[in-house]
């Protein structure tokens, strides 16, 4: 933390704060369990409850619908009337065209193959980045020797965006496929590494002392105390890393790819299949969303204790 | 010094011999502990009391193996305490339970580090938690417990590895008065049951009398031993003990010794022009209150 690398990827508080909202509640505590009254309630009372619940959630649902509805309506109007005032909607596909193309692609094996390839690359690159990022992060955070020897290299490489590596990666790796995975890996590696280091440095020292008093030696301390204590920060890094991984992957696929959803989108442009561009973009967005959702879910499964702070589970 | 409590345990003998601890170098060096010699006999309950910043925690940390002595020596059963180990259980003032582990797994941690197998560990933890009245909470996370319960788990966790001594640094400092009294009774019970030596640090005079066989009073920084007061009150001690003439005489003596040192500590800081420059921030009102 002190002589720390510039931690511009780290947004610890803000990002960890959002885990709790989705967490599995741990068993409620020490409060006597409330008797299950719902089954014995008279009908009108149940109705009242439903009404209260509806009143609480309705404004949110309404506003979300309105927001999305307006966006699509604007899109529709702009494409229908060929808006051409600085921004040009002349070649932009309309929502209807996009929908019908999407409906066709649902039956296309090639499309699924493209999606599968992208997911595979993400999974490989991100998993390797997690392993190495967390591993190196723990070592660099904890041991001065590792810090002194490894950090300078990482600090020099870090400011280079993953996409800038494309030509070099093509020369480095035996196949196009490996270089795309490498680019994806690079994108997510640094945020994971830096947040892990940050996590190690913010471990409460009293926990380390407690661990050592209880007989934990070097490796046990790293694995049993420092790693779990740093886990919330690590997951911040994973969330950011997943975002950067998608950015890097799509760029790499557009530049040097064969197959993949980024390649599909770029190919649609070359082949003047304009509606497919939008389908590609939407699918990229959905896959990215699903991946960060997956990380968040994993976080709540692995860190059930984090949610207790905010849920007020104390007796 | 003869322990009033049981004589049964033969291990857990702490010897502090002309200990001196200095932090930093040259001109900026701070002498935290200055020539302290003291002992805890096997099975004895010893408290250290002294003004804030006088080096109590530093002394305890040398015994625990976290801070190296600048001069002198600290031994446990003849062995220098140069690194932390499971033969010395430690209970901290801050909550120090692992928040990612359930209560039971916190208690098992030390045993796991010793390589004890799972089923044995679990039953050992259950037994201990039962003694501390925490059986119903073994699957809770620390965040779900009250402050008093957390410290009870902390004590149980420290006892799990059967250490020879328990080192406690103001463990009840953050608790309210009622909880404190209950915790003192629980601690006394555990101490008698495990026949273990305890080195206990506190700010609270009543607490030190209620718990201890012997109390050391330390001077203002740099800390020295100013006095050693035996507490020959019979056990079990109850709240009624606190209104006996013997108790009040001891309390009176301790209070005089300590308020002298507290004033000295504050005065020193005022003279140094160090208001706020030290680890504790004493505003002028704070000093006035003390006087
Ligand atoms: N690691 C350290 N580096 C430099 N100075 C230190 C360090 N640890 C403690 N000190 C200084 O040594 C002195 C004694 O500190 P210590 O924590 O032992 O006091 P204490 O008696 O436990 O005080 P309190 O009652 O407030 O807990 C203080 O002046 C403190 O600032
Ligand atoms: Mg202290």
XYZ file of C-alpha atoms and ligand atoms in Angstrom:
638
model
C 0.000 0.000 0.000
C 2.804 2.329 0.884
C 5.189 2.225 -2.018
C 2.312 0.737 -3.900
C 1.914 0.415 -7.601
C -0.542 2.919 -8.924
C -3.761 1.153 -8.224
C -5.946 2.793 -10.780
C -7.975 -0.352 -11.384
C -8.884 -0.724 -7.749
C -12.276 0.522 -6.703
C -12.606 -1.604 -3.615
C -15.393 -0.121 -1.553
C -17.690 0.865 -4.340
C -17.488 -2.431 -6.096
C -17.604 -4.750 -3.111
C -20.534 -2.878 -1.754
C -22.669 -4.243 -4.503
C -22.184 -7.904 -3.670
C -24.370 -7.903 -0.612
C -27.464 -6.873 -2.475
C -27.589 -10.192 -4.262
C -26.334 -12.519 -1.595
C -27.748 -15.653 -0.203
C -28.811 -14.805 3.270
C -27.002 -16.888 5.862
C -29.180 -18.524 8.449
C -30.894 -15.876 10.507
C -29.558 -15.600 13.947
C -30.678 -15.930 17.462
C -33.995 -14.400 16.636
C -36.746 -16.856 17.400
C -38.064 -17.982 14.043
C -41.261 -16.201 13.141
C -44.174 -18.569 12.970
C -45.230 -19.105 9.400
C -48.417 -17.115 9.320
C -48.832 -16.876 5.587
C -50.597 -20.205 5.276
C -53.252 -19.306 7.808
C -53.926 -15.773 6.617
C -57.398 -14.964 5.414
C -57.550 -14.157 1.711
C -58.067 -10.427 1.938
C -55.077 -10.053 4.190
C -52.925 -11.887 1.707
C -54.263 -9.593 -0.977
C -53.296 -6.603 1.117
C -49.796 -7.926 1.430
C -49.578 -8.396 -2.298
C -50.831 -4.849 -2.829
C -48.192 -3.468 -0.493
C -45.497 -5.431 -2.262
C -46.754 -4.244 -5.642
C -46.778 -0.643 -4.509
C -43.147 -1.022 -3.467
C -41.861 -2.533 -6.711
C -44.216 -0.987 -9.284
C -42.443 2.385 -9.713
C -39.149 0.645 -10.421
C -40.658 -1.686 -13.016
C -42.552 1.170 -14.593
C -39.491 3.374 -14.936
C -37.339 0.582 -16.348
C -39.991 -0.210 -18.952
C -40.361 3.456 -19.828
C -36.613 3.957 -20.143
C -36.090 0.984 -22.445
C -39.307 1.738 -24.343
C -38.221 5.283 -25.114
C -34.822 4.116 -26.273
C -36.316 1.595 -28.711
C -38.927 4.115 -29.837
C -36.204 6.632 -30.659
C -34.251 3.983 -32.518
C -37.386 3.030 -34.467
C -38.289 6.605 -35.370
C -34.727 7.544 -36.299
C -34.339 4.577 -38.647
C -37.834 4.813 -40.107
C -37.451 8.490 -41.063
C -33.753 8.097 -41.992
C -32.496 10.669 -39.506
C -29.546 12.400 -41.129
C -28.475 15.360 -39.070
C -24.788 15.012 -38.231
C -25.475 11.504 -36.906
C -26.545 9.347 -39.841
C -29.157 6.698 -39.407
C -29.402 6.094 -43.160
C -27.789 2.639 -43.079
C -28.736 1.712 -39.548
C -31.046 -1.311 -39.314
C -34.366 -0.801 -37.620
C -35.387 -2.691 -34.453
C -37.703 -4.873 -36.546
C -34.961 -5.901 -38.971
C -32.636 -6.715 -36.110
C -35.300 -8.815 -34.448
C -36.044 -10.802 -37.582
C -32.341 -11.401 -38.255
C -31.909 -12.532 -34.680
C -34.834 -14.927 -35.123
C -33.087 -16.419 -38.161
C -29.730 -16.709 -36.424
C -31.289 -18.681 -33.593
C -31.403 -21.581 -36.045
C -27.885 -21.066 -37.339
C -25.234 -23.497 -36.127
C -22.519 -21.191 -37.332
C -23.770 -18.471 -35.015
C -23.650 -20.786 -32.016
C -20.195 -21.854 -33.043
C -19.099 -18.200 -33.019
C -20.595 -17.679 -29.580
C -19.008 -20.857 -28.302
C -15.583 -19.863 -29.583
C -15.752 -16.492 -27.846
C -16.890 -18.030 -24.577
C -14.157 -20.606 -24.769
C -11.517 -17.927 -25.289
C -12.879 -15.868 -22.417
C -13.015 -18.879 -20.140
C -9.443 -19.920 -20.930
C -7.882 -16.462 -20.841
C -9.763 -15.392 -17.751
C -9.102 -18.591 -15.818
C -5.381 -18.390 -16.501
C -5.416 -14.700 -15.584
C -7.198 -15.510 -12.324
C -4.717 -18.223 -11.413
C -1.637 -16.169 -12.227
C -3.047 -12.824 -11.079
C -4.109 -14.121 -7.682
C -0.981 -16.252 -7.288
C 1.474 -13.494 -8.157
C -0.648 -10.956 -6.277
C -0.426 -12.965 -3.048
C 3.327 -13.437 -3.410
C 4.025 -9.810 -4.331
C 1.738 -8.551 -1.599
C 3.294 -10.701 1.077
C 6.985 -11.157 0.246
C 9.446 -8.361 -0.309
C 11.622 -10.546 -2.519
C 8.761 -11.370 -4.879
C 7.779 -7.736 -4.904
C 11.266 -6.539 -5.734
C 11.810 -9.062 -8.517
C 8.389 -9.220 -10.159
C 6.693 -5.902 -9.703
C 9.065 -3.826 -11.916
C 8.352 -6.062 -14.917
C 4.607 -5.881 -14.356
C 4.740 -2.127 -13.848
C 6.511 -1.681 -17.175
C 4.078 -3.914 -19.062
C 0.902 -2.739 -17.394
C 0.342 0.561 -19.236
C 0.428 -1.212 -22.614
C -3.180 -1.958 -23.598
C -3.824 -5.587 -24.417
C -4.830 -4.693 -27.986
C -1.443 -3.152 -28.634
C -0.081 -6.648 -28.186
C -1.914 -8.060 -31.193
C 0.960 -7.994 -33.748
C 3.470 -9.164 -31.159
C 1.129 -11.902 -29.961
C 0.698 -13.228 -33.496
C 4.456 -13.557 -33.778
C 4.875 -14.977 -30.272
C 2.351 -17.762 -30.280
C 2.144 -20.746 -32.612
C -1.493 -20.248 -33.613
C -3.968 -17.454 -34.086
C -6.191 -19.072 -31.484
C -3.521 -19.009 -28.788
C -2.703 -15.387 -29.467
C -6.344 -14.372 -29.043
C -6.500 -16.236 -25.728
C -3.259 -14.508 -24.773
C -4.730 -11.069 -25.517
C -7.806 -11.928 -23.441
C -5.582 -13.131 -20.635
C -3.498 -9.952 -20.690
C -6.562 -7.754 -20.468
C -7.822 -9.342 -17.264
C -4.481 -10.172 -15.675
C -3.488 -6.698 -14.478
C -6.703 -5.672 -12.726
C -6.755 -9.041 -10.953
C -3.086 -8.763 -9.986
C -3.337 -5.217 -8.671
C -6.511 -5.788 -6.695
C -5.043 -8.922 -5.150
C -1.948 -6.984 -4.052
C -4.198 -4.292 -2.675
C -6.260 -6.932 -0.880
C -3.177 -8.472 0.743
C -2.075 -5.053 1.951
C -5.421 -4.270 3.488
C -5.642 -7.443 5.570
C -6.170 -6.437 9.185
C -2.772 -7.036 10.880
C -4.475 -8.406 13.974
C -5.738 -11.344 11.887
C -2.182 -12.137 10.816
C -1.036 -12.040 14.418
C -3.916 -14.215 15.500
C -3.039 -16.684 12.755
C 0.599 -16.833 13.746
C -0.250 -17.211 17.448
C -2.386 -20.180 16.509
C 0.582 -21.803 14.818
C 0.057 -20.893 11.148
C 3.371 -20.955 9.276
C 4.169 -19.101 6.052
C 2.190 -21.093 3.526
C -0.733 -21.808 5.837
C -0.921 -18.129 6.690
C -1.002 -17.174 3.012
C -3.550 -19.779 2.100
C -5.766 -19.849 5.185
C -5.675 -16.259 6.384
C -4.414 -13.824 3.760
C -6.257 -15.332 0.794
C -9.710 -15.399 2.385
C -9.170 -12.007 3.980
C -8.249 -10.544 0.591
C -11.092 -12.297 -1.210
C -13.445 -9.297 -1.375
C -10.730 -7.253 -3.089
C -9.858 -10.154 -5.340
C -13.452 -10.335 -6.493
C -13.385 -6.627 -7.264
C -10.427 -7.420 -9.487
C -12.254 -10.340 -11.102
C -15.266 -8.178 -11.916
C -13.122 -5.482 -13.509
C -10.922 -8.101 -15.165
C -13.917 -9.786 -16.776
C -14.967 -6.489 -18.328
C -11.501 -5.812 -19.717
C -11.252 -9.409 -20.937
C -14.321 -8.896 -23.158
C -13.006 -5.600 -24.488
C -9.704 -7.217 -25.393
C -11.305 -10.340 -26.829
C -13.673 -8.510 -29.162
C -10.916 -6.227 -30.413
C -8.602 -9.172 -30.997
C -11.303 -11.124 -32.814
C -12.091 -8.166 -35.043
C -8.460 -7.701 -35.965
C -7.099 -11.194 -36.288
C -9.881 -13.607 -35.686
C -11.452 -16.553 -37.292
C -14.756 -17.284 -35.646
C -15.941 -15.635 -32.498
C -18.695 -13.138 -31.916
C -16.391 -10.155 -32.522
C -15.360 -11.688 -35.822
C -19.035 -12.286 -36.659
C -19.843 -8.633 -36.040
C -16.944 -7.370 -38.132
C -17.707 -9.852 -40.904
C -21.310 -8.641 -40.964
C -19.979 -5.154 -41.658
C -17.747 -6.367 -44.492
C -20.620 -8.342 -46.011
C -23.018 -5.377 -45.647
C -25.298 -7.390 -43.359
C -26.070 -4.357 -41.261
C -28.751 -5.921 -39.083
C -26.309 -8.664 -38.065
C -23.950 -6.030 -36.702
C -26.591 -5.011 -34.190
C -27.351 -8.632 -33.354
C -23.643 -9.211 -32.733
C -23.434 -6.164 -30.498
C -26.461 -7.182 -28.476
C -25.144 -10.716 -28.031
C -21.759 -9.356 -26.927
C -23.529 -7.204 -24.359
C -25.613 -10.126 -23.099
C -22.637 -12.479 -22.852
C -20.647 -9.852 -20.975
C -23.546 -9.334 -18.614
C -23.896 -13.069 -18.031
C -20.185 -13.401 -17.314
C -20.103 -10.639 -14.719
C -23.316 -12.047 -13.256
C -21.539 -15.385 -12.972
C -18.625 -13.782 -11.141
C -20.947 -12.029 -8.772
C -22.810 -15.245 -8.066
C -19.542 -17.034 -7.431
C -18.577 -14.228 -5.073
C -21.706 -14.561 -2.992
C -21.323 -18.336 -2.889
C -17.690 -18.150 -1.795
C -18.106 -15.258 0.624
C -21.344 -15.739 2.518
C -19.923 -13.767 5.444
C -19.585 -10.556 3.453
C -23.318 -10.038 3.248
C -23.852 -10.267 6.985
C -22.399 -6.809 7.615
C -25.085 -5.084 5.671
C -27.943 -7.455 6.340
C -27.791 -6.744 10.045
C -27.836 -10.401 11.005
C -26.858 -9.713 14.587
C -29.098 -10.832 17.388
C 5.930 -15.372 44.568
C 3.545 -18.178 45.334
C 0.411 -18.708 43.366
C -2.761 -18.591 45.386
C -4.423 -20.813 42.819
C -3.680 -24.373 41.959
C -0.119 -25.621 42.088
C -0.832 -28.477 39.740
C 0.509 -27.170 36.469
C 4.255 -27.119 36.179
C 4.547 -25.395 32.850
C 3.775 -21.864 31.891
C 6.561 -20.075 33.698
C 7.193 -16.652 32.164
C 10.381 -14.871 33.101
C 11.091 -11.312 31.977
C 14.669 -10.387 32.743
C 15.881 -6.787 32.442
C 13.841 -6.254 29.312
C 14.368 -3.098 27.307
C 12.560 -2.274 24.073
C 13.428 0.624 21.830
C 11.638 1.518 18.613
C 13.407 3.367 15.825
C 16.996 4.541 15.646
C 19.184 7.317 16.961
C 17.499 10.580 17.758
C 13.996 9.547 16.836
C 14.165 6.374 18.941
C 11.353 5.776 21.408
C 12.080 3.768 24.496
C 8.861 1.897 25.184
C 10.009 -0.503 27.893
C 12.903 0.261 30.155
C 14.485 -2.409 32.302
C 11.480 -4.495 33.246
C 11.906 -7.657 35.277
C 8.906 -9.697 36.270
C 7.613 -13.243 36.368
C 4.471 -15.294 36.041
C 4.540 -18.555 37.932
C 2.946 -21.681 36.465
C -0.802 -21.444 36.895
C -0.691 -17.903 38.188
C -2.955 -15.053 37.094
C -0.933 -11.859 36.802
C -2.153 -8.455 35.667
C -0.229 -5.454 34.449
C -1.743 -2.065 34.915
C -0.307 1.305 33.955
C -0.991 4.577 32.186
C -1.712 4.673 28.494
C 1.348 4.405 26.290
C 3.600 3.055 29.035
C 4.592 -0.027 27.079
C 2.180 -2.674 28.339
C 1.289 -3.930 24.888
C 4.932 -3.832 23.880
C 5.861 -6.007 26.847
C 3.111 -8.477 25.979
C 4.195 -8.508 22.346
C 7.711 -9.473 23.349
C 6.320 -12.393 25.321
C 4.153 -13.306 22.343
C 7.174 -13.205 20.045
C 6.092 -10.327 17.838
C 8.585 -7.737 19.051
C 12.283 -8.504 19.640
C 13.868 -7.201 22.828
C 16.523 -4.492 22.468
C 18.170 -5.804 25.604
C 17.392 -8.398 28.238
C 15.525 -11.628 27.789
C 12.076 -13.146 27.952
C 11.659 -16.870 28.416
C 8.769 -19.276 28.691
C 9.746 -22.400 30.587
C 13.357 -21.576 29.878
C 12.895 -21.087 26.130
C 13.410 -17.652 24.574
C 10.199 -16.341 23.066
C 11.690 -15.171 19.799
C 8.763 -16.068 17.568
C 5.040 -16.573 18.017
C 3.769 -20.063 18.609
C 0.806 -22.082 19.727
C 2.289 -22.533 23.225
C 1.171 -18.962 23.925
C -2.494 -18.241 23.306
C -3.286 -14.613 22.671
C -6.503 -12.649 23.063
C -6.559 -9.189 21.524
C -8.436 -6.048 22.387
C -9.778 -5.681 18.861
C -11.974 -8.420 17.557
C -9.634 -10.811 15.889
C -11.836 -13.702 14.845
C -11.552 -14.717 11.211
C -14.711 -13.238 9.718
C -14.881 -15.845 6.933
C -15.029 -18.783 9.332
C -17.898 -19.966 11.437
C -17.416 -19.860 15.194
C -16.594 -23.564 15.251
C -14.037 -23.296 12.473
C -12.418 -20.348 14.225
C -11.976 -22.481 17.313
C -10.682 -25.389 15.245
C -8.111 -23.274 13.429
C -5.207 -23.838 15.828
C -5.883 -27.565 15.957
C -5.990 -27.723 12.182
C -2.595 -26.036 12.071
C -1.330 -28.799 14.361
C -2.575 -31.345 11.878
C -5.315 -32.804 14.038
C -7.847 -34.700 11.989
C -11.268 -33.316 11.339
C -13.521 -35.389 13.576
C -11.245 -34.936 16.585
C -11.043 -31.231 15.920
C -14.759 -30.889 15.756
C -15.417 -32.644 19.010
C -12.673 -30.665 20.766
C -14.191 -27.431 19.503
C -17.655 -28.456 20.620
C -16.454 -29.279 24.104
C -14.722 -25.935 24.449
C -17.646 -23.979 23.051
C -19.908 -25.767 25.482
C -17.762 -24.613 28.391
C -18.108 -21.023 27.234
C -21.854 -21.350 26.751
C -21.614 -20.969 22.992
C -22.839 -24.308 21.720
C -25.867 -22.827 20.028
C -23.683 -20.502 18.009
C -21.107 -22.807 16.506
C -22.313 -22.270 12.960
C -22.664 -18.514 13.198
C -20.245 -16.102 11.634
C -18.444 -13.685 13.991
C -20.347 -10.753 12.510
C -23.517 -12.294 13.867
C -22.315 -12.291 17.485
C -22.354 -9.622 20.159
C -19.077 -8.147 21.366
C -19.012 -10.272 24.520
C -19.649 -13.456 22.580
C -16.895 -12.643 20.135
C -14.392 -12.221 22.935
C -15.553 -15.483 24.483
C -14.921 -17.202 21.171
C -11.534 -15.462 21.081
C -10.646 -16.914 24.489
C -11.876 -20.369 23.545
C -9.929 -20.233 20.276
C -6.761 -19.296 22.140
C -7.292 -22.147 24.631
C -7.979 -24.781 21.989
C -4.343 -25.595 21.317
C -3.748 -26.152 25.063
C -1.183 -23.383 25.411
C 0.856 -23.032 28.584
C 0.003 -19.385 28.928
C -2.723 -17.029 27.885
C -1.676 -13.496 26.952
C -4.497 -10.991 27.075
C -4.207 -7.361 25.992
C -7.180 -5.451 27.397
C -9.523 -8.090 26.045
C -12.603 -6.573 27.650
C -11.738 -2.948 26.934
C -14.432 -2.575 24.300
C -17.238 -4.146 26.331
C -19.862 -2.475 28.500
C -19.654 -2.728 32.287
C -22.170 -5.542 32.783
C -20.758 -7.695 30.023
C -17.299 -7.097 31.437
C -18.275 -8.527 34.831
C -19.759 -11.632 33.246
C -16.685 -12.063 31.088
C -14.435 -11.788 34.130
C -16.344 -14.597 35.809
C -16.182 -16.769 32.715
C -12.464 -16.097 32.345
C -11.836 -17.006 35.993
C -13.718 -20.256 35.513
C -11.791 -21.150 32.379
C -8.492 -20.263 34.004
C -9.195 -22.481 37.013
C -10.317 -25.307 34.825
C -7.351 -25.231 32.434
C -4.747 -24.513 35.125
C -2.956 -22.183 32.823
C -0.818 -19.099 33.476
C -2.373 -15.798 32.467
C -0.689 -12.496 31.757
C -3.443 -9.935 31.596
C -3.250 -6.273 30.662
C -5.893 -3.837 31.754
C -6.685 -0.215 32.467
C -9.329 -1.149 34.979
C -8.308 -1.360 38.646
C -11.346 -3.376 39.728
C -10.806 -5.808 36.928
C -7.196 -6.376 37.913
C -8.110 -6.992 41.568
C -11.058 -9.230 40.789
C -9.058 -11.487 38.458
C -5.484 -11.595 39.648
C -3.205 -13.307 42.088
C -0.747 -10.492 41.608
C -0.752 -7.064 39.958
C 2.233 -5.204 38.543
C 1.935 -1.432 38.280
C 3.991 0.182 35.527
C 5.379 3.700 35.400
C 4.717 6.207 32.646
C 6.780 5.740 29.496
C 9.438 4.487 29.358
C 7.736 1.733 31.294
C 9.311 0.250 34.394
C 7.776 -1.819 37.132
C 6.747 0.621 39.844
C 5.153 -1.783 42.283
C 4.083 -5.359 42.698
C 0.887 -5.845 44.657
C -0.260 -9.314 45.777
C -4.013 -9.861 45.855
C -4.568 -12.358 48.676
C -8.365 -12.207 48.439
C -9.946 -15.656 48.744
C -11.601 -17.288 45.762
C -14.201 -17.638 44.481
C -14.529 -13.882 44.346
C -17.986 -12.461 43.912
C -19.373 -8.971 43.448
C -19.603 -8.864 47.268
C -15.841 -9.215 47.466
C -15.692 -5.672 46.150
C -17.135 -4.229 49.376
C -14.821 -5.949 51.826
C -12.292 -3.835 53.706
C -9.371 -5.837 52.293
C -10.530 -5.199 48.753
C -10.996 -1.512 49.343
C -7.553 -1.189 50.908
C -5.943 -2.795 47.855
C -7.982 -0.667 45.526
C -6.984 2.468 47.374
C -3.322 1.583 47.171
C -3.495 0.746 43.459
C -5.414 3.888 42.644
C -2.855 6.115 44.276
C -0.007 4.399 42.490
C -1.699 4.679 39.133
C -3.003 8.231 39.300
C 0.505 9.412 40.125
C 1.768 7.796 36.944
C -1.130 8.927 34.799
C -0.503 12.523 35.774
C 3.173 12.083 35.055
C 2.364 10.633 31.660
C 0.101 13.545 30.769
C 2.501 16.119 32.141
C 5.337 14.689 30.112
C 3.353 14.966 26.968
C 2.361 18.531 27.710
C 5.944 19.506 28.367
C 7.144 17.873 25.156
C 4.733 20.182 23.392
C 3.467 16.952 22.013
C -0.279 17.396 22.184
C -1.451 15.206 19.380
C 2.090 14.352 18.460
C 1.827 11.073 20.329
C -0.209 8.044 19.661
C -2.917 9.295 21.961
C -4.501 12.636 21.498
C -5.058 14.299 24.825
C -6.741 17.640 24.503
C -6.508 20.140 27.358
C -9.977 19.098 28.542
C -8.763 15.513 28.835
C -6.022 16.515 31.227
C -8.332 18.733 33.217
C -10.732 15.854 33.652
C -7.995 13.655 34.970
C -6.865 16.223 37.519
N 5.992 -0.397 16.391
C 6.254 0.734 17.064
N 7.063 1.679 16.542
C 7.335 2.818 17.217
N 6.843 3.115 18.429
C 6.022 2.236 19.006
C 5.662 1.000 18.354
N 4.834 0.319 19.165
C 4.656 1.093 20.248
N 5.381 2.236 20.174
C 5.461 3.289 21.183
O 5.833 2.695 22.390
C 5.108 3.248 23.465
C 4.398 2.162 24.231
O 3.359 1.623 23.423
P 2.402 0.478 23.935
O 1.435 0.205 22.845
O 3.195 -0.651 24.432
O 1.654 1.188 25.151
P 0.442 0.653 26.043
O 0.892 0.713 27.443
O -0.043 -0.644 25.546
O -0.633 1.773 25.794
P -2.234 1.632 25.806
O -2.631 1.501 27.209
O -2.689 2.930 25.217
O -2.584 0.451 24.980
C 4.174 4.273 22.879
O 4.755 5.532 23.051
C 4.111 3.923 21.433
O 3.932 5.071 20.653
Mg -1.878 -1.299 24.602
